[in-house]
Structures are given as C-alpha cells and as structure tokens.
Tab-separated table of C-alpha atoms in Angstrom:
chain	number	residue	atom	x	y	z
F	1	MET	CA	-33.455	170.691	-59.055
F	2	ALA	CA	-34.165	174.151	-60.476
F	3	TRP	CA	-36.414	176.287	-58.329
F	4	ASN	CA	-37.096	179.938	-57.747
F	5	ALA	CA	-36.042	181.273	-54.341
F	6	HIS	CA	-38.029	184.462	-54.973
F	7	GLU	CA	-41.195	182.424	-55.570
F	8	ALA	CA	-40.527	180.623	-52.296
F	9	GLY	CA	-40.220	183.970	-50.505
F	10	LEU	CA	-36.704	183.153	-49.316
F	11	HIS	CA	-34.578	186.296	-49.350
F	12	LEU	CA	-31.577	185.013	-47.423
F	13	THR	CA	-27.980	186.233	-47.493
F	14	PRO	CA	-24.676	184.654	-46.393
F	15	GLY	CA	-23.957	185.036	-42.687
F	16	MET	CA	-27.642	185.235	-41.777
F	17	THR	CA	-28.922	183.029	-38.934
F	18	VAL	CA	-32.161	181.373	-40.024
F	19	GLY	CA	-34.430	179.055	-38.077
F	20	LEU	CA	-36.519	176.518	-39.992
F	21	LEU	CA	-39.811	175.421	-38.463
F	22	GLY	CA	-41.408	172.637	-40.476
F	23	GLY	CA	-44.869	171.186	-40.193
F	24	SER	CA	-48.268	170.789	-41.747
F	25	PHE	CA	-49.642	173.832	-39.854
F	26	ASP	CA	-53.097	172.284	-40.038
F	27	PRO	CA	-54.188	174.691	-38.733
F	28	PRO	CA	-51.530	177.199	-37.682
F	29	HIS	CA	-52.214	178.474	-34.165
F	30	ALA	CA	-50.980	180.641	-31.309
F	31	GLY	CA	-48.645	177.881	-30.117
F	32	HIS	CA	-46.718	178.044	-33.404
F	33	VAL	CA	-46.510	181.824	-33.092
F	34	HIS	CA	-45.339	181.548	-29.498
F	35	ILE	CA	-42.451	179.138	-30.128
F	36	THR	CA	-41.425	181.135	-33.215
F	37	ARG	CA	-41.096	184.343	-31.229
F	38	GLU	CA	-39.230	182.475	-28.484
F	39	ALA	CA	-36.877	180.917	-31.048
F	40	LEU	CA	-36.065	184.320	-32.556
F	41	ARG	CA	-35.196	185.629	-29.106
F	42	ARG	CA	-33.531	182.658	-27.437
F	43	PHE	CA	-31.438	181.475	-30.391
F	44	GLY	CA	-30.572	184.951	-31.689
F	45	LEU	CA	-32.042	184.343	-35.133
F	46	ALA	CA	-32.317	186.931	-37.877
F	47	ARG	CA	-35.196	185.056	-39.549
F	48	VAL	CA	-37.488	182.106	-38.999
F	49	VAL	CA	-38.987	180.326	-41.993
F	50	TRP	CA	-42.198	178.367	-41.606
F	51	LEU	CA	-41.874	175.430	-43.993
F	52	VAL	CA	-45.503	174.562	-44.642
F	53	SER	CA	-45.348	170.966	-45.808
F	54	PRO	CA	-47.465	169.523	-48.621
F	55	GLY	CA	-47.919	166.481	-46.348
F	56	ASN	CA	-46.426	164.777	-43.301
F	57	PRO	CA	-45.041	161.282	-44.114
F	58	LEU	CA	-45.713	160.178	-40.514
F	59	LYS	CA	-49.422	161.018	-40.664
F	60	ALA	CA	-51.921	158.651	-42.253
F	61	HIS	CA	-54.398	161.333	-43.325
F	62	GLY	CA	-53.589	164.260	-45.555
F	63	PRO	CA	-53.869	167.875	-44.335
F	64	ALA	CA	-56.106	170.650	-45.606
F	65	PRO	CA	-55.198	172.112	-49.040
F	66	LEU	CA	-51.774	173.746	-49.014
F	67	ALA	CA	-53.017	177.125	-50.270
F	68	GLU	CA	-55.475	177.341	-47.364
F	69	ARG	CA	-52.776	176.545	-44.812
F	70	ILE	CA	-50.345	179.048	-46.345
F	71	ASP	CA	-52.989	181.783	-46.237
F	72	ALA	CA	-53.908	180.991	-42.635
F	73	ALA	CA	-50.233	180.904	-41.618
F	74	GLN	CA	-49.547	184.294	-43.185
F	75	ARG	CA	-52.521	185.805	-41.385
F	76	ILE	CA	-51.632	184.486	-37.925
F	77	MET	CA	-47.830	184.908	-38.146
F	78	ASP	CA	-47.530	188.605	-38.946
F	79	HIS	CA	-43.917	189.381	-38.084
F	80	PRO	CA	-41.261	191.177	-40.180
F	81	ARG	CA	-38.626	188.502	-39.465
F	82	VAL	CA	-40.813	185.467	-40.170
F	83	ILE	CA	-41.283	184.015	-43.661
F	84	VAL	CA	-44.101	181.607	-44.535
F	85	SER	CA	-42.968	179.426	-47.431
F	86	ASP	CA	-44.128	176.477	-49.522
F	87	VAL	CA	-40.580	175.715	-50.664
F	88	GLU	CA	-41.070	171.975	-50.067
F	89	ARG	CA	-43.765	172.023	-52.751
F	90	LEU	CA	-41.347	173.710	-55.150
F	91	LEU	CA	-38.583	171.261	-54.281
F	92	GLY	CA	-40.833	168.217	-54.358
F	93	THR	CA	-39.421	167.088	-51.003
F	94	ARG	CA	-41.345	165.374	-48.198
F	95	HIS	CA	-38.487	164.555	-45.828
F	96	THR	CA	-36.573	167.064	-43.737
F	97	ALA	CA	-33.098	165.756	-44.584
F	98	ARG	CA	-33.708	166.284	-48.314
F	99	THR	CA	-35.166	169.756	-47.763
F	100	LEU	CA	-32.124	170.758	-45.712
F	101	ALA	CA	-29.740	169.473	-48.379
F	102	HIS	CA	-31.455	171.589	-51.057
F	103	LEU	CA	-31.552	174.727	-48.905
F	104	GLN	CA	-27.888	174.447	-47.923
F	105	ALA	CA	-26.914	174.010	-51.572
F	106	ARG	CA	-29.018	177.010	-52.638
F	107	PHE	CA	-27.936	179.294	-49.777
F	108	PRO	CA	-24.260	178.672	-48.999
F	109	GLY	CA	-23.077	180.666	-46.018
F	110	VAL	CA	-26.507	180.880	-44.377
F	111	ASN	CA	-26.501	179.483	-40.842
F	112	PHE	CA	-29.605	177.302	-40.712
F	113	VAL	CA	-31.054	175.942	-37.467
F	114	TRP	CA	-33.737	173.263	-37.450
F	115	LEU	CA	-36.416	174.147	-34.896
F	116	MET	CA	-38.739	171.664	-33.243
F	117	GLY	CA	-40.923	171.203	-30.223
F	118	ALA	CA	-39.732	168.792	-27.561
F	119	ASP	CA	-42.469	166.363	-28.638
F	120	ASN	CA	-40.784	166.017	-32.023
F	121	LEU	CA	-37.386	165.334	-30.458
F	122	ALA	CA	-38.996	162.426	-28.625
F	123	GLN	CA	-39.894	160.793	-31.954
F	124	LEU	CA	-37.040	162.105	-34.120
F	125	HIS	CA	-35.526	158.618	-34.462
F	126	ARG	CA	-38.614	157.653	-36.487
F	127	TRP	CA	-37.880	160.293	-39.125
F	128	GLU	CA	-36.190	159.257	-42.367
F	129	ASP	CA	-32.422	159.934	-42.222
F	130	TRP	CA	-32.777	161.549	-38.789
F	131	ARG	CA	-29.070	161.278	-38.068
F	132	GLU	CA	-28.351	163.241	-41.253
F	133	ILE	CA	-30.576	166.047	-39.934
F	134	MET	CA	-28.558	166.191	-36.715
F	135	GLU	CA	-25.273	166.129	-38.638
F	136	ARG	CA	-26.295	168.785	-41.175
F	137	VAL	CA	-27.524	171.658	-39.023
F	138	PRO	CA	-27.748	172.712	-35.379
F	139	VAL	CA	-31.096	171.833	-33.819
F	140	GLY	CA	-33.044	174.075	-31.440
F	141	VAL	CA	-35.576	172.267	-29.251
F	142	LEU	CA	-38.313	174.241	-27.492
F	143	ALA	CA	-40.139	172.654	-24.576
F	144	ARG	CA	-43.850	171.999	-24.951
F	145	PRO	CA	-46.381	170.762	-22.395
F	146	GLY	CA	-46.000	167.150	-21.287
F	147	SER	CA	-43.049	166.340	-23.532
F	148	ARG	CA	-39.966	167.431	-21.585
F	149	MET	CA	-39.157	164.098	-19.937
F	150	ALA	CA	-39.847	162.044	-23.070
F	151	ALA	CA	-37.644	164.359	-25.130
F	152	ARG	CA	-34.735	164.308	-22.718
F	153	GLY	CA	-34.874	160.513	-22.560
F	154	SER	CA	-35.323	160.026	-26.310
F	155	VAL	CA	-33.128	157.995	-28.657
F	156	ALA	CA	-31.868	161.144	-30.400
F	157	ALA	CA	-31.047	162.881	-27.112
F	158	ASP	CA	-29.100	159.839	-25.976
F	159	VAL	CA	-27.176	159.321	-29.234
F	160	TYR	CA	-26.233	163.017	-29.416
F	161	ARG	CA	-25.831	163.631	-25.703
F	162	HIS	CA	-22.246	164.763	-26.335
F	163	ALA	CA	-23.449	167.476	-28.754
F	164	ARG	CA	-25.911	169.189	-26.428
F	165	LEU	CA	-25.271	172.852	-25.607
F	166	PRO	CA	-26.412	174.189	-22.222
F	167	ASP	CA	-29.429	176.480	-22.411
F	168	ARG	CA	-27.275	179.447	-21.375
F	169	ALA	CA	-25.427	178.989	-24.708
F	170	ALA	CA	-28.630	179.051	-26.773
F	171	GLY	CA	-27.592	182.295	-28.461
F	172	GLN	CA	-24.508	180.559	-29.872
F	173	LEU	CA	-26.384	177.617	-31.395
F	174	ALA	CA	-26.856	179.058	-34.894
F	175	ARG	CA	-23.108	179.340	-35.428
F	176	ALA	CA	-22.181	176.038	-33.777
F	177	VAL	CA	-20.679	173.248	-35.858
F	178	PRO	CA	-23.123	170.327	-36.115
F	179	PRO	CA	-23.930	168.043	-34.542
F	180	ALA	CA	-25.094	170.556	-31.961
F	181	TRP	CA	-28.445	170.956	-30.258
F	182	CYS	CA	-29.910	172.967	-27.443
F	183	PHE	CA	-33.008	172.343	-25.331
F	184	VAL	CA	-34.677	175.463	-23.947
F	185	ASN	CA	-37.651	175.806	-21.650
F	186	VAL	CA	-40.094	178.477	-22.720
F	187	PRO	CA	-43.356	179.793	-21.260
F	188	LEU	CA	-45.845	177.169	-22.335
F	189	VAL	CA	-48.884	177.515	-24.573
F	190	ASN	CA	-50.739	174.213	-24.525
F	191	LEU	CA	-52.209	174.164	-28.027
F	192	SER	CA	-51.955	171.619	-30.809
F	193	SER	CA	-53.246	171.543	-34.373
F	194	THR	CA	-54.803	168.127	-33.739
F	195	GLU	CA	-56.871	169.474	-30.840
F	196	LEU	CA	-57.938	172.526	-32.831
F	197	ARG	CA	-59.058	170.371	-35.795
F	198	GLY	CA	-61.072	168.233	-33.393
F	199	ALA	CA	-62.699	171.264	-31.812
F	200	ALA	CA	-63.581	172.679	-35.226
F	201	GLY	CA	-65.099	169.363	-36.282
F	202	SER	CA	-67.235	169.136	-33.156
F	203	LYS	CA	-68.843	172.482	-33.998
F	204	MET	CA	-69.901	171.412	-37.463
C-alpha cells in the first residue's frame, strides 16, 4: 500500500531504536505521558511513536473523532523524541500485526519495539495474530496498577516465558532478536482513559 511517511510524521532512519505505543488515546492523559518517558529511559529508545488508532477492534463503542484525539495527544505529549501519528489511518490497518508488517517493510533497519502496559499483556492472547506480534518485534511491558500479577500469569507470558529478558537487560531489548520481551516496574500513575471519560461525562 502506498503511503506518505512524511504525512505520517515518521522521520525514522536505519539503526534507530523506536518504541511504538498504540491505542485509542481517548483521551490521552498523564499516564500515557508517564509510561512513554519511562519507556524512553528504561529501554534506551531514540524515539517513541504514539500510534493513535482510528478504532480499537476489542471495544464495542467507537472513540472520539481521530482529529480531536491527535490534537489532544500532541498538546499533552510535548517531547522532542515523541511522535504522535495517525499512520494506521493512512495504512487502513486496525490490527497491530498488520501495522507492524507495514512499518517494517517501509523502514528496514529500524529497530522497532512494541510497548504496552501490563494490563494489555494480560489480554494479548485475545488480539488478532498475537503470536505474530511477539515474533515480529521485541515487546516492552510497563507495569500499571493492579495488573502485574495478571500479566505475569497471562497466556502470552507463559507461551513466551523462554523469551523474557530480565529487567536489568531492559536497555538491550530494542536490539534483541524476537521473540523477546521485558517486563519493567515503573513508578505508577493510576489513570485510565475510561475513568477520565466517565469523569468528564459526570460533569456534563
């Protein structure tokens, strides 16, 4: 599929270590900012790209308009090494495995890392082609409140137990050969987009 990397805001060069944080960001909040900054530091990343999704296939109700979420994300995540992108809209992809395949084809030599909260690792086996995600790129998992035990005991953690790097090797994750994943504990910010949407609705 033909698409414009400049339009997507993706200025990536071979050898670069790039974290990918996907989600609806509905709305983006301080918790997203927090784990992004921790990912840059703990995994030794040159860039993190926020992949603001047109829609989450696992959620029954659609998010706020994409343009609104992109604008809000750019305002809250003001960092020179973080890119907010709607590349999934340009690609027409809704599933992570397909997005990764397109990005790897477009940016050969870039060391991508898929980033997720521990809550997402707990349900990763529900994602379409989840094993392909684990086999395509290293995965960095950042602990979030109340999800550590569920994540560590998840289907994905069990299947790929052999591929887990110790947290002291987190800085090596981006250049590891997949499957490879690393679970790191970070100072916790207990915020979620769902809770923030609910709070906003209660004030209306």
